[in-house]
Structures are given as C-alpha cells and as structure tokens.
XYZ file of N, CA and C in Angstrom:
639
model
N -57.443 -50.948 3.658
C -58.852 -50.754 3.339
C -59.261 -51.701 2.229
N -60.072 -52.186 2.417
C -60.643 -53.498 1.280
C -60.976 -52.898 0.591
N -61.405 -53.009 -1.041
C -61.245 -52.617 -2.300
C -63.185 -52.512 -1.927
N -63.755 -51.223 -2.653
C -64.952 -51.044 -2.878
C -66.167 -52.291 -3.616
N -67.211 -52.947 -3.192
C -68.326 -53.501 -3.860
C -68.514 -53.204 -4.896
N -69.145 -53.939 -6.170
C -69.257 -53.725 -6.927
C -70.350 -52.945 -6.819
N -71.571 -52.835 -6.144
C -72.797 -52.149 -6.167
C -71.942 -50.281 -5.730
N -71.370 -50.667 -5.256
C -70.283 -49.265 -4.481
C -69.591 -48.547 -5.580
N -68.909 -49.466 -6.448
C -68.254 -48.745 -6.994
C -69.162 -48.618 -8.295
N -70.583 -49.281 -8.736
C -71.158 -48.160 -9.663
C -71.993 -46.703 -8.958
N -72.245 -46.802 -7.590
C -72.646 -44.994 -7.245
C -71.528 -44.437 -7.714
N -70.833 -44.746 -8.191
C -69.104 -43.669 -8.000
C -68.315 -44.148 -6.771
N -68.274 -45.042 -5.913
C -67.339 -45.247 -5.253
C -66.329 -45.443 -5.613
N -66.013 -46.010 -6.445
C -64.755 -46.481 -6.705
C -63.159 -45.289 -7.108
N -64.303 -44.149 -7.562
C -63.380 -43.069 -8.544
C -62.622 -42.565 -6.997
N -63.514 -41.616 -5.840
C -62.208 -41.723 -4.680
C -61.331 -42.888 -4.473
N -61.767 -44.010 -4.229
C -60.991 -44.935 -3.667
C -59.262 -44.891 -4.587
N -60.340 -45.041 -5.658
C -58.827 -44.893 -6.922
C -57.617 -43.810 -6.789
N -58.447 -42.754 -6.678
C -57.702 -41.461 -6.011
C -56.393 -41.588 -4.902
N -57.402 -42.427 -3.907
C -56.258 -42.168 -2.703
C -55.447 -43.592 -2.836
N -55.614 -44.250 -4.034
C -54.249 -45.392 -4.345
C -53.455 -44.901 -5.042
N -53.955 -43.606 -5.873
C -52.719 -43.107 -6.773
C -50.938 -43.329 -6.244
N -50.947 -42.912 -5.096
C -49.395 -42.757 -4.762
C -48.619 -44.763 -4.846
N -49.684 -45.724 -4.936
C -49.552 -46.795 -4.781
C -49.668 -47.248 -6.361
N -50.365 -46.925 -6.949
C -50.753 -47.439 -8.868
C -50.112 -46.633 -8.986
N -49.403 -45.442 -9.394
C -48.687 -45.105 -10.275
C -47.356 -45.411 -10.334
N -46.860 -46.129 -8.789
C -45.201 -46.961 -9.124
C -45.786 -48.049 -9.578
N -46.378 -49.104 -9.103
C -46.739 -50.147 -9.924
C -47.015 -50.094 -11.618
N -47.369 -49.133 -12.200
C -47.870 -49.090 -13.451
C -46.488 -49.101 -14.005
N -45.791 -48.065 -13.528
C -43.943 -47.457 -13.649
C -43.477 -49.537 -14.153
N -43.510 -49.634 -12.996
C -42.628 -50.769 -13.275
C -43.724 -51.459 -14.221
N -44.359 -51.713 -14.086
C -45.626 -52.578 -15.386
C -45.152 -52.203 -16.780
N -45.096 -50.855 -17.035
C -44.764 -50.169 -18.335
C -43.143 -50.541 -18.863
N -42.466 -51.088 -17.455
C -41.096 -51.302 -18.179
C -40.840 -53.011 -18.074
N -42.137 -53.497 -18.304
C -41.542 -55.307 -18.575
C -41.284 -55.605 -19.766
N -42.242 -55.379 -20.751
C -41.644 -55.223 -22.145
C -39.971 -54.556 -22.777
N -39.480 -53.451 -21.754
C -38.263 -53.623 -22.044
C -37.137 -54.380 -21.245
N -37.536 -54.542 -19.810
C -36.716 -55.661 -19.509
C -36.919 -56.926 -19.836
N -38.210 -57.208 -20.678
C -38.040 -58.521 -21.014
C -37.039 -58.700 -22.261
N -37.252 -57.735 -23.354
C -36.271 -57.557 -24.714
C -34.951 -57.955 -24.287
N -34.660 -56.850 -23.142
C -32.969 -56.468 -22.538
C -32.832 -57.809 -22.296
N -33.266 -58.835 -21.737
C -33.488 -60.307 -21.136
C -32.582 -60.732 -22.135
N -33.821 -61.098 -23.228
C -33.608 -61.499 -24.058
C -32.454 -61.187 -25.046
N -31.900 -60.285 -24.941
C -30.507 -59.949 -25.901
C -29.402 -60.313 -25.239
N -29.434 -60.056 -23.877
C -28.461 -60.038 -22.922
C -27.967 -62.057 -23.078
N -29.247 -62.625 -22.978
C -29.168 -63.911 -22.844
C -29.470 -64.819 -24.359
N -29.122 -63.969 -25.568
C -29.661 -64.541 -26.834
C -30.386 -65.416 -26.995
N -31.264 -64.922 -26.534
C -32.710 -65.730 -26.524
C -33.699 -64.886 -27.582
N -33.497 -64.473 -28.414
C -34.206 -63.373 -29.039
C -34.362 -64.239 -30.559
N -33.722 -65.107 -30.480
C -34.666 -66.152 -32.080
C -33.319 -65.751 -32.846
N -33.397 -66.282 -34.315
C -32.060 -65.565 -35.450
C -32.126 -64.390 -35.329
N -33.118 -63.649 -35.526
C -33.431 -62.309 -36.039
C -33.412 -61.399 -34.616
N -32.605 -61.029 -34.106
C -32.331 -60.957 -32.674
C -32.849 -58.916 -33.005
N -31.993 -58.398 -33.614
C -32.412 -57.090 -33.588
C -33.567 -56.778 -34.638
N -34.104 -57.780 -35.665
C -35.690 -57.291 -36.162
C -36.415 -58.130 -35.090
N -36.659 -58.970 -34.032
C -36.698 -58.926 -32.923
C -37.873 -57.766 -32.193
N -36.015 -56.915 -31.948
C -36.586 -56.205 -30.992
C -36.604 -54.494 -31.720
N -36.191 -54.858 -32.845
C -37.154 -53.326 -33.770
C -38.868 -53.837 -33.551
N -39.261 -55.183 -33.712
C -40.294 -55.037 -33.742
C -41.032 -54.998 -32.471
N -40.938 -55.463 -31.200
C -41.343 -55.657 -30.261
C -41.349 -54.342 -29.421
N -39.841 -53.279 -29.660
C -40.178 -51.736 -29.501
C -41.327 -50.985 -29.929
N -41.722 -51.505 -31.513
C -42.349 -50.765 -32.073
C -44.008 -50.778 -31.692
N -44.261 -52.152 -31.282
C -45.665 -52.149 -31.051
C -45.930 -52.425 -29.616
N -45.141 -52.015 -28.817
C -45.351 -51.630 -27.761
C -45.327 -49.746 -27.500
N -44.602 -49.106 -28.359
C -44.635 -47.641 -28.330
C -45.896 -47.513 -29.239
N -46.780 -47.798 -29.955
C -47.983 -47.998 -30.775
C -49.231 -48.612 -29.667
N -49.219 -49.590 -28.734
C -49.615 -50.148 -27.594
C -49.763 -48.803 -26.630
N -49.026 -48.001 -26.737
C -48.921 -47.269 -25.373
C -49.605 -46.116 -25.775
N -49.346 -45.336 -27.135
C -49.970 -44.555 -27.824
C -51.114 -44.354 -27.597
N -52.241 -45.840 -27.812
C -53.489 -46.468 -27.864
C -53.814 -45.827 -26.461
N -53.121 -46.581 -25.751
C -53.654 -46.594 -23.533
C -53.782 -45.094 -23.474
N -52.320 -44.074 -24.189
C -52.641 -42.869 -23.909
C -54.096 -42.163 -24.021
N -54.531 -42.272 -25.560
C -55.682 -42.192 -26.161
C -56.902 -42.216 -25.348
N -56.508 -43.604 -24.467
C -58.005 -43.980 -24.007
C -58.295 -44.038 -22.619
N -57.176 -43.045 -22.446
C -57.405 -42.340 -21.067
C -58.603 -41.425 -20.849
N -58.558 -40.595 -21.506
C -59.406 -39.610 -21.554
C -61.094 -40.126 -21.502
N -61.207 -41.208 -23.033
C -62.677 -41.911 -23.520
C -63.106 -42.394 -21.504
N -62.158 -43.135 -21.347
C -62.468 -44.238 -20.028
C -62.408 -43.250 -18.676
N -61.985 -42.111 -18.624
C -62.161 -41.301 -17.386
C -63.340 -40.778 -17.147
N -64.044 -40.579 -18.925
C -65.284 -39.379 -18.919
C -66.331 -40.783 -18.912
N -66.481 -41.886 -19.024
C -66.907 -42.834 -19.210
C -67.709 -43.172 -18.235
N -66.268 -43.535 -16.708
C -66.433 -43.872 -15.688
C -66.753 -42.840 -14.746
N -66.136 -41.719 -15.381
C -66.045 -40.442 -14.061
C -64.939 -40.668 -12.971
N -63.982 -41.972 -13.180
C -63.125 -41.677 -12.404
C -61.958 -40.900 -13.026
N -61.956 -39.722 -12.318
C -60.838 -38.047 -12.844
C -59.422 -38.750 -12.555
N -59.112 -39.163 -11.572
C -58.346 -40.117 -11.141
C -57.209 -40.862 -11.789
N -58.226 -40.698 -12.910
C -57.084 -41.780 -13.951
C -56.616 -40.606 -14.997
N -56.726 -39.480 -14.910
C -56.194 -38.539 -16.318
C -54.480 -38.229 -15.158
N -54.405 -38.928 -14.245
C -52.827 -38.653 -13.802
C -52.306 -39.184 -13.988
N -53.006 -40.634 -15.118
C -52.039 -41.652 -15.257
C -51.600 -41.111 -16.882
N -52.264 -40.700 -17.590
C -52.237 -40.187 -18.795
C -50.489 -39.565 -19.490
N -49.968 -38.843 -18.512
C -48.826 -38.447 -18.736
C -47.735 -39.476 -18.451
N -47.989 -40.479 -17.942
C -47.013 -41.345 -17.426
C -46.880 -42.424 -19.107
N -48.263 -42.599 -19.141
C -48.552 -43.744 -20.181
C -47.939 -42.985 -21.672
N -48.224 -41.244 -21.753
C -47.860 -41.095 -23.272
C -46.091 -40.888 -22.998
N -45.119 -40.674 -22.183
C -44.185 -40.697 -21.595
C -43.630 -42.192 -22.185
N -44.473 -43.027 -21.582
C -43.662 -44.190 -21.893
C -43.920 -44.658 -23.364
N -45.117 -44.114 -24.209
C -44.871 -44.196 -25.837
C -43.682 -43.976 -26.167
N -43.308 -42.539 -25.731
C -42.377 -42.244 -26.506
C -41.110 -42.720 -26.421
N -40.712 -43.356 -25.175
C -39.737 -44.042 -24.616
C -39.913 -45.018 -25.512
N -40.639 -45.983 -25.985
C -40.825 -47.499 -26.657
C -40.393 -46.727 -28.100
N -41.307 -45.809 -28.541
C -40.576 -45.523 -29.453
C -39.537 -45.168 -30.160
N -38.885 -43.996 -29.211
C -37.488 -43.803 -29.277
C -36.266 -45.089 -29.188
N -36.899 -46.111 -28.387
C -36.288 -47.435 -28.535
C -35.780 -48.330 -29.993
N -37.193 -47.931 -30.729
C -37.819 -48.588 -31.621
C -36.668 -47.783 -32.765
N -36.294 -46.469 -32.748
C -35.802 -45.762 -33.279
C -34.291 -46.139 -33.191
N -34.101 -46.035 -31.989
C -32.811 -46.013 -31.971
C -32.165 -47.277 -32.144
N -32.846 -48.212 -32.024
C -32.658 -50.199 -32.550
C -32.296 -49.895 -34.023
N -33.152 -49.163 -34.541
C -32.798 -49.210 -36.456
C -31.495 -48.544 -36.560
N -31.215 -47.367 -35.675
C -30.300 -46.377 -35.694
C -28.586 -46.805 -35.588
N -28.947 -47.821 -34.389
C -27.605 -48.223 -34.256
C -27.556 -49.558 -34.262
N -27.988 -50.547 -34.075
C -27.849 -52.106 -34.888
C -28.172 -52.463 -35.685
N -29.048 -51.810 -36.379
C -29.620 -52.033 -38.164
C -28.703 -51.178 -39.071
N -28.524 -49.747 -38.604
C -28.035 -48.706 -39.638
C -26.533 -48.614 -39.293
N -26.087 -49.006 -38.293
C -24.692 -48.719 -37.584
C -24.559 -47.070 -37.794
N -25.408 -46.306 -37.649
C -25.130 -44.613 -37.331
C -24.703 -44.023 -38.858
N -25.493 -44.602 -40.046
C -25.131 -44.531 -41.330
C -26.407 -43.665 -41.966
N -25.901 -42.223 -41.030
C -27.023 -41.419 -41.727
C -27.725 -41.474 -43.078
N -26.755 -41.384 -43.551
C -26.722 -41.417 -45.358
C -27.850 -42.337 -45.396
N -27.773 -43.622 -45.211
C -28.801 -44.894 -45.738
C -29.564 -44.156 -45.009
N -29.735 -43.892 -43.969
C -31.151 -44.320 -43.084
C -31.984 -42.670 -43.953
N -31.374 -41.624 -44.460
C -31.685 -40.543 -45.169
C -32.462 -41.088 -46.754
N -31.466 -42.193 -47.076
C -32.175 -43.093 -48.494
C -33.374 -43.458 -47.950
N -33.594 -44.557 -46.681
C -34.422 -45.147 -46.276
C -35.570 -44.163 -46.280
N -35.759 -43.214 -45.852
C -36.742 -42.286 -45.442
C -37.234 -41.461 -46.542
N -36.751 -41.265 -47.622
C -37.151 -41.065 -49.077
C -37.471 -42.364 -49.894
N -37.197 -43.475 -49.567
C -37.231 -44.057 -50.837
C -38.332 -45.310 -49.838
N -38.885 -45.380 -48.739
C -39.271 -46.814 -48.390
C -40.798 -45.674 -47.421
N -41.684 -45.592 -47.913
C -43.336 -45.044 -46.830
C -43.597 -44.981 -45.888
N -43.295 -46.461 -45.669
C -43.365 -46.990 -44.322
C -42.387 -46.526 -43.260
N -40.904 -46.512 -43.652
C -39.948 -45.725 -42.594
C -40.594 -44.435 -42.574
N -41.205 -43.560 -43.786
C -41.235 -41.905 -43.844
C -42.158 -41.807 -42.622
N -43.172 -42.933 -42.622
C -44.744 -42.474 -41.772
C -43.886 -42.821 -40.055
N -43.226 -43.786 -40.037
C -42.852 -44.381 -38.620
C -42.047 -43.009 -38.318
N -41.029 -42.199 -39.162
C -39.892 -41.347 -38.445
C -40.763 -39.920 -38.221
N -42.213 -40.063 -39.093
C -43.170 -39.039 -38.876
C -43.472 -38.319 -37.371
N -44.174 -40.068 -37.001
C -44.629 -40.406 -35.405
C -44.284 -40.572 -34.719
N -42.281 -40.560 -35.080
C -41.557 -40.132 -33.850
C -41.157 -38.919 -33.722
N -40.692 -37.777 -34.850
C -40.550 -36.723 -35.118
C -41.593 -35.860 -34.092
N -43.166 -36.395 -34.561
C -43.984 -35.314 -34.071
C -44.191 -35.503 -32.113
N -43.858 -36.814 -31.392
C -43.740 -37.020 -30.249
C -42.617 -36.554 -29.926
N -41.560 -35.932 -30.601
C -40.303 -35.531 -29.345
C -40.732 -33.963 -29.081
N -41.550 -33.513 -29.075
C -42.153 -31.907 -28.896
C -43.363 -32.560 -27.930
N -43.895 -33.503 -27.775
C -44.414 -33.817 -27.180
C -43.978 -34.220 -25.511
N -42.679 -35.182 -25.790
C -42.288 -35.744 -24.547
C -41.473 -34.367 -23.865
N -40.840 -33.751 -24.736
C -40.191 -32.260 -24.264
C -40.566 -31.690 -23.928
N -42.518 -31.905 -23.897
C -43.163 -30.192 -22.802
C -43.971 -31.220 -21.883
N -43.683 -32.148 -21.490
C -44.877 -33.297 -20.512
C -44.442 -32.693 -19.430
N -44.370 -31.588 -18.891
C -43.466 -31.466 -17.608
C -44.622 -29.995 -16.812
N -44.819 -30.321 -15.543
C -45.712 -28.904 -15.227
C -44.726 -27.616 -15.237
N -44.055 -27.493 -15.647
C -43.470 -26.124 -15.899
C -43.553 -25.402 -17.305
N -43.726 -26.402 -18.360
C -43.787 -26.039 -19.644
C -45.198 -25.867 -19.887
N -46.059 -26.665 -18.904
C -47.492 -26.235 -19.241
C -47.776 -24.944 -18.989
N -47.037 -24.447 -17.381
C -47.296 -23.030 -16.806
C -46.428 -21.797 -18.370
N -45.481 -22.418 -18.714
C -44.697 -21.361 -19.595
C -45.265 -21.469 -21.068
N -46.098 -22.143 -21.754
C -47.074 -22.533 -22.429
C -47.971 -21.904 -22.627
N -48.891 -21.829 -21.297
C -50.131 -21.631 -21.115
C -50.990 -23.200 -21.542
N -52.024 -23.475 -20.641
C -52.998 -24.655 -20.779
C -53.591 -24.554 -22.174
N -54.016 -23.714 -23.016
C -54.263 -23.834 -24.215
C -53.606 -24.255 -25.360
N -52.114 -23.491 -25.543
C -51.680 -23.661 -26.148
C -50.966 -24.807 -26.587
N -50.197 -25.593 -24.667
C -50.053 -26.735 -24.855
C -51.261 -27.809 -25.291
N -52.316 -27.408 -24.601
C -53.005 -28.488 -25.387
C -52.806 -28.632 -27.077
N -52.757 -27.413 -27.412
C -52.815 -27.414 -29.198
C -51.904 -28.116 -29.399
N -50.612 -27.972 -28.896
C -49.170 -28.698 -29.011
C -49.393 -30.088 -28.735
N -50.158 -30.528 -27.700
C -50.635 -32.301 -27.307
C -51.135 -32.753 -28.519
N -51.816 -31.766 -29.239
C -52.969 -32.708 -30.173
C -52.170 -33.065 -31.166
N -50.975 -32.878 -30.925
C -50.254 -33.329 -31.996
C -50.245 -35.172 -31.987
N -50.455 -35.534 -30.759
C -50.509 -37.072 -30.357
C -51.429 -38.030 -31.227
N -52.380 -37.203 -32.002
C -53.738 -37.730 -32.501
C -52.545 -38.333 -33.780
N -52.300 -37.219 -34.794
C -51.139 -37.384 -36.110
C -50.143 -38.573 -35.949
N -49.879 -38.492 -34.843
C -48.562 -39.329 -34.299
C -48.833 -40.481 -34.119
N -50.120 -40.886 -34.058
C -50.717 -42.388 -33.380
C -51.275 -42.816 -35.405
N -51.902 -41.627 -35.978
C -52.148 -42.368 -37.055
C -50.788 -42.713 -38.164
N -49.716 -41.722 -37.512
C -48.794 -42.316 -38.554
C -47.889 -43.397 -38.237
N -48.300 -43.504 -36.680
C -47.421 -45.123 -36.516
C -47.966 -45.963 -36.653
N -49.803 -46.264 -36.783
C -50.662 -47.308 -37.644
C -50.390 -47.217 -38.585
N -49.984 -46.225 -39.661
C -49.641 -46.214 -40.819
C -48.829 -46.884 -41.505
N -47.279 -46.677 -40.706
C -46.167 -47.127 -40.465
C -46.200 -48.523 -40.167
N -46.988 -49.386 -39.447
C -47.180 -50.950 -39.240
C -48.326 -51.552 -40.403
N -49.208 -50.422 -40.907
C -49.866 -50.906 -41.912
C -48.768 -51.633 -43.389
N -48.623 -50.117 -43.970
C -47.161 -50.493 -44.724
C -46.085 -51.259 -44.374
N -45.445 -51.066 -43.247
C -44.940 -52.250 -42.923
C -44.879 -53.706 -43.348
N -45.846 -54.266 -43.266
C -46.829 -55.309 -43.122
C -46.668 -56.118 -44.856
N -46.036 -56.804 -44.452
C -46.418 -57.586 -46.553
C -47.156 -58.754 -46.513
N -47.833 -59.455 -45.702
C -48.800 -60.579 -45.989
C -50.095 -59.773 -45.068
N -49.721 -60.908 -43.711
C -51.187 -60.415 -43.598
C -51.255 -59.588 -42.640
N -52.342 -58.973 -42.724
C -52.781 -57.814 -42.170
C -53.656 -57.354 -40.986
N -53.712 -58.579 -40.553
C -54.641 -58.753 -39.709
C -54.425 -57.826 -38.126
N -53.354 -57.848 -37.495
C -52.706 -56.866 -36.252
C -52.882 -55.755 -36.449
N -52.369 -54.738 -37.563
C -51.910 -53.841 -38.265
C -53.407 -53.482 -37.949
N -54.594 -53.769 -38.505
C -55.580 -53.899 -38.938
C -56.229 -53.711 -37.749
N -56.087 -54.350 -36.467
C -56.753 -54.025 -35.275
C -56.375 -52.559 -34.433
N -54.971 -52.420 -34.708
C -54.441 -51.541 -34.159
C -55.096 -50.076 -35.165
N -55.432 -50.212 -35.747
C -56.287 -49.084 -37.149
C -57.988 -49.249 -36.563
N -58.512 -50.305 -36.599
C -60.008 -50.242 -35.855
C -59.684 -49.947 -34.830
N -59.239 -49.764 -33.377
C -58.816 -49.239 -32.388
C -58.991 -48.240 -32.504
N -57.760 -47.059 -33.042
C -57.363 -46.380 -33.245
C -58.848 -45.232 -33.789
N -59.301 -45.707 -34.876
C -60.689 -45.160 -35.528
C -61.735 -45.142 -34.376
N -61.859 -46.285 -33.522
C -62.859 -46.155 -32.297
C -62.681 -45.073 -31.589
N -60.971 -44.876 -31.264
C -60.949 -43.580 -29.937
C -61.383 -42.068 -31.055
N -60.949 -42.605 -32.201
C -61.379 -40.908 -33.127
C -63.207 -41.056 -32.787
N -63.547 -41.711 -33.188
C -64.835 -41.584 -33.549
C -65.656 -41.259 -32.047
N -65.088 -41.506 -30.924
C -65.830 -41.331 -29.882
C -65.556 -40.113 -29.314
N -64.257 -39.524 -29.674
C -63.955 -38.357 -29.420
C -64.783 -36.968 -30.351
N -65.380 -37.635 -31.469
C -65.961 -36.463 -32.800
C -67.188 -36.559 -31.785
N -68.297 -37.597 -31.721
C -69.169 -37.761 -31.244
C -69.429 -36.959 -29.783
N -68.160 -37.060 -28.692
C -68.584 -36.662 -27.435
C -68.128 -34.675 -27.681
N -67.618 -34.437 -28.911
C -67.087 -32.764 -29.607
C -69.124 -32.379 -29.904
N -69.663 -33.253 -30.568
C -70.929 -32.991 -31.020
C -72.041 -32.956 -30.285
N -71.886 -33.841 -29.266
C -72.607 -33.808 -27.775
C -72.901 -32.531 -27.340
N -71.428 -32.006 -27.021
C -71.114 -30.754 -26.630
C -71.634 -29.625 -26.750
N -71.419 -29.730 -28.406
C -71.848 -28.375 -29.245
C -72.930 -27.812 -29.247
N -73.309 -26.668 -29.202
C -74.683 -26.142 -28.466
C -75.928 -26.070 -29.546
C-alpha cells in the first residue's frame, strides 16, 4: 500500500496507516535503537575507538541513554499533537532502550574504569556531583525498566504505575544534570539537552492547565 498524501495525512490519515505498520516499525526501530551500540561494540572490538577507548564509550553510552530519555518524553507531546495514538506503542520500547544505554553507560565505569572497586566508585559518589546526579538517574530507572511489562501494570494497577513512571521526569533531569556538571569548558550540548528537556516540561504544565476546569 503506498504511503498516505500529504493532504491525507493532515485529515488524520496518516495516524491508521501508522497503526497497521506497527508490526513493521517497531522491528525496524528495535534494530535502529541498537546502532549506537553496535557501532561502539565495532569500534572496541576493532580499536578504532581513538586513545581514550573506554571514556570513549562511557561517553557515547551516556548520551545516547540521555538521547533516548528525551524520544521517551516526546512521545506523548507528538502523539497528542498529531493524534496519531499509534505512536504511544512505541513509547515503551524507546524508554526500555534508555535504560539499556544507560545501564551500559554504568556498567563501562563499573568494570573498565573502576575494575569492580566498589570502595572508589562509593568515594566517587560522595565526593564528585556529577557521578551522585548520573547514579541518581540510573538508580531511579531500574524500578522503572522492572515494571515496563503488561503484567506489572495489571498487578500495579494503571494508576499507581503511572505514579511509579513519573519517576522518568526526575531521572531525565538528573542525567542533564549529570552532563551539565560533567562538562568543564563548554557548555554548549549539555545546554541543549537542558532547553529540550525544559520544552517537554513546559508543554506538559501548559497542556495539565488546558485541562483544568
């Protein structure tokens, strides 16, 4: 079936069409979401990763699990936007694979930076902001990636997990946080990923106030 007109897909055509590709976009996205780590794996496998081979790929984990955070976010803004519903099935796939980049991002410091040296990485997390805010925003996503599943929603209840989701909002500002501090010259990335970030808040307060009766 040829892809909908543009005059088509502003009546709303486009939001079915999207629908009945789901079973087709959501493996494609699958593999889309994992080039950034087979490109890293590439790259280590074939030391191609520059001197700095594992700050590397601490960093390239990190702002891709911060990247994905974002897409999660702006699932929601861009579904109610467009009206295509369509796309809130991609939503669980995309905050899924945050946490995957992140846990990456984690476990790079864990075992080729720290060599499994609790102790330091325990100094690190008291004594350096920037690790405290990053181990924050992974801390508060593993309760997250642990109930993404339709059985924990049913044993949950839809409310409650949601309360438990919103934990994603905390988690996204403390890994901007975490690349802010980070950051010792310039600031400029850090900085977009924070205006971003403030856009999906601010459109989300606004469409809460819409609402309100």
């Amino acid at each position: 079936m040829a892809a909908p007109s543009p005059a088509a897909a502003r009546r709303g055509g486009f939001g079915p069409w999207l629908s009945r590709r789901m079973n087709v976009i959501k493996p494609l996205l699958f593999c889309a979401c994992l080039i950034p780590f087979a490109w890293a794996a590439y790259g280590l496998a074939t030391d191609n990763l520059g001197a700095e081979p594992v700050d590397e790929m601490t960093e390239e984990t990190g702002i891709w699990g911060l990247r994905f955070l974002l897409l999660t976010l702006l699932v929601t803004p861009l579904r109610r936007i467009t009206n295509w519903n369509a796309l809130g099935r991609l939503r669980r796939m995309l905050g899924l694979f945050a946490f995957f980049y992140v846990l990456c991002h984690f476990g790079v410091y864990l075992v080729l930076d720290q060599f499994f040296d609790f102790t330091e990485i325990v100094n690190d997390i008291i004594k350096r902001n920037y690790i405290l805010a990053g181990f924050t925003a992974f801390v508060i996503l593993i309760p997250l990636a642990a109930t993404s599943t339709n059985w924990t929603i049913k044993k949950l209840g839809g409310r409650r997990w949601q309360r438990l989701h919103r934990g994603v909002y905390f988690a996204s500002i403390a890994a901007v946080v975490h690349f802010l501090w980070l950051v010792k010259a310039d600031y400029t990335e850090p900085a977009i990923y924070a205006f971003l970030l403030a856009l999906l808040f601010a459109w989300r307060i606004r469409h809460r106030q819409r609402r309100a009766p």
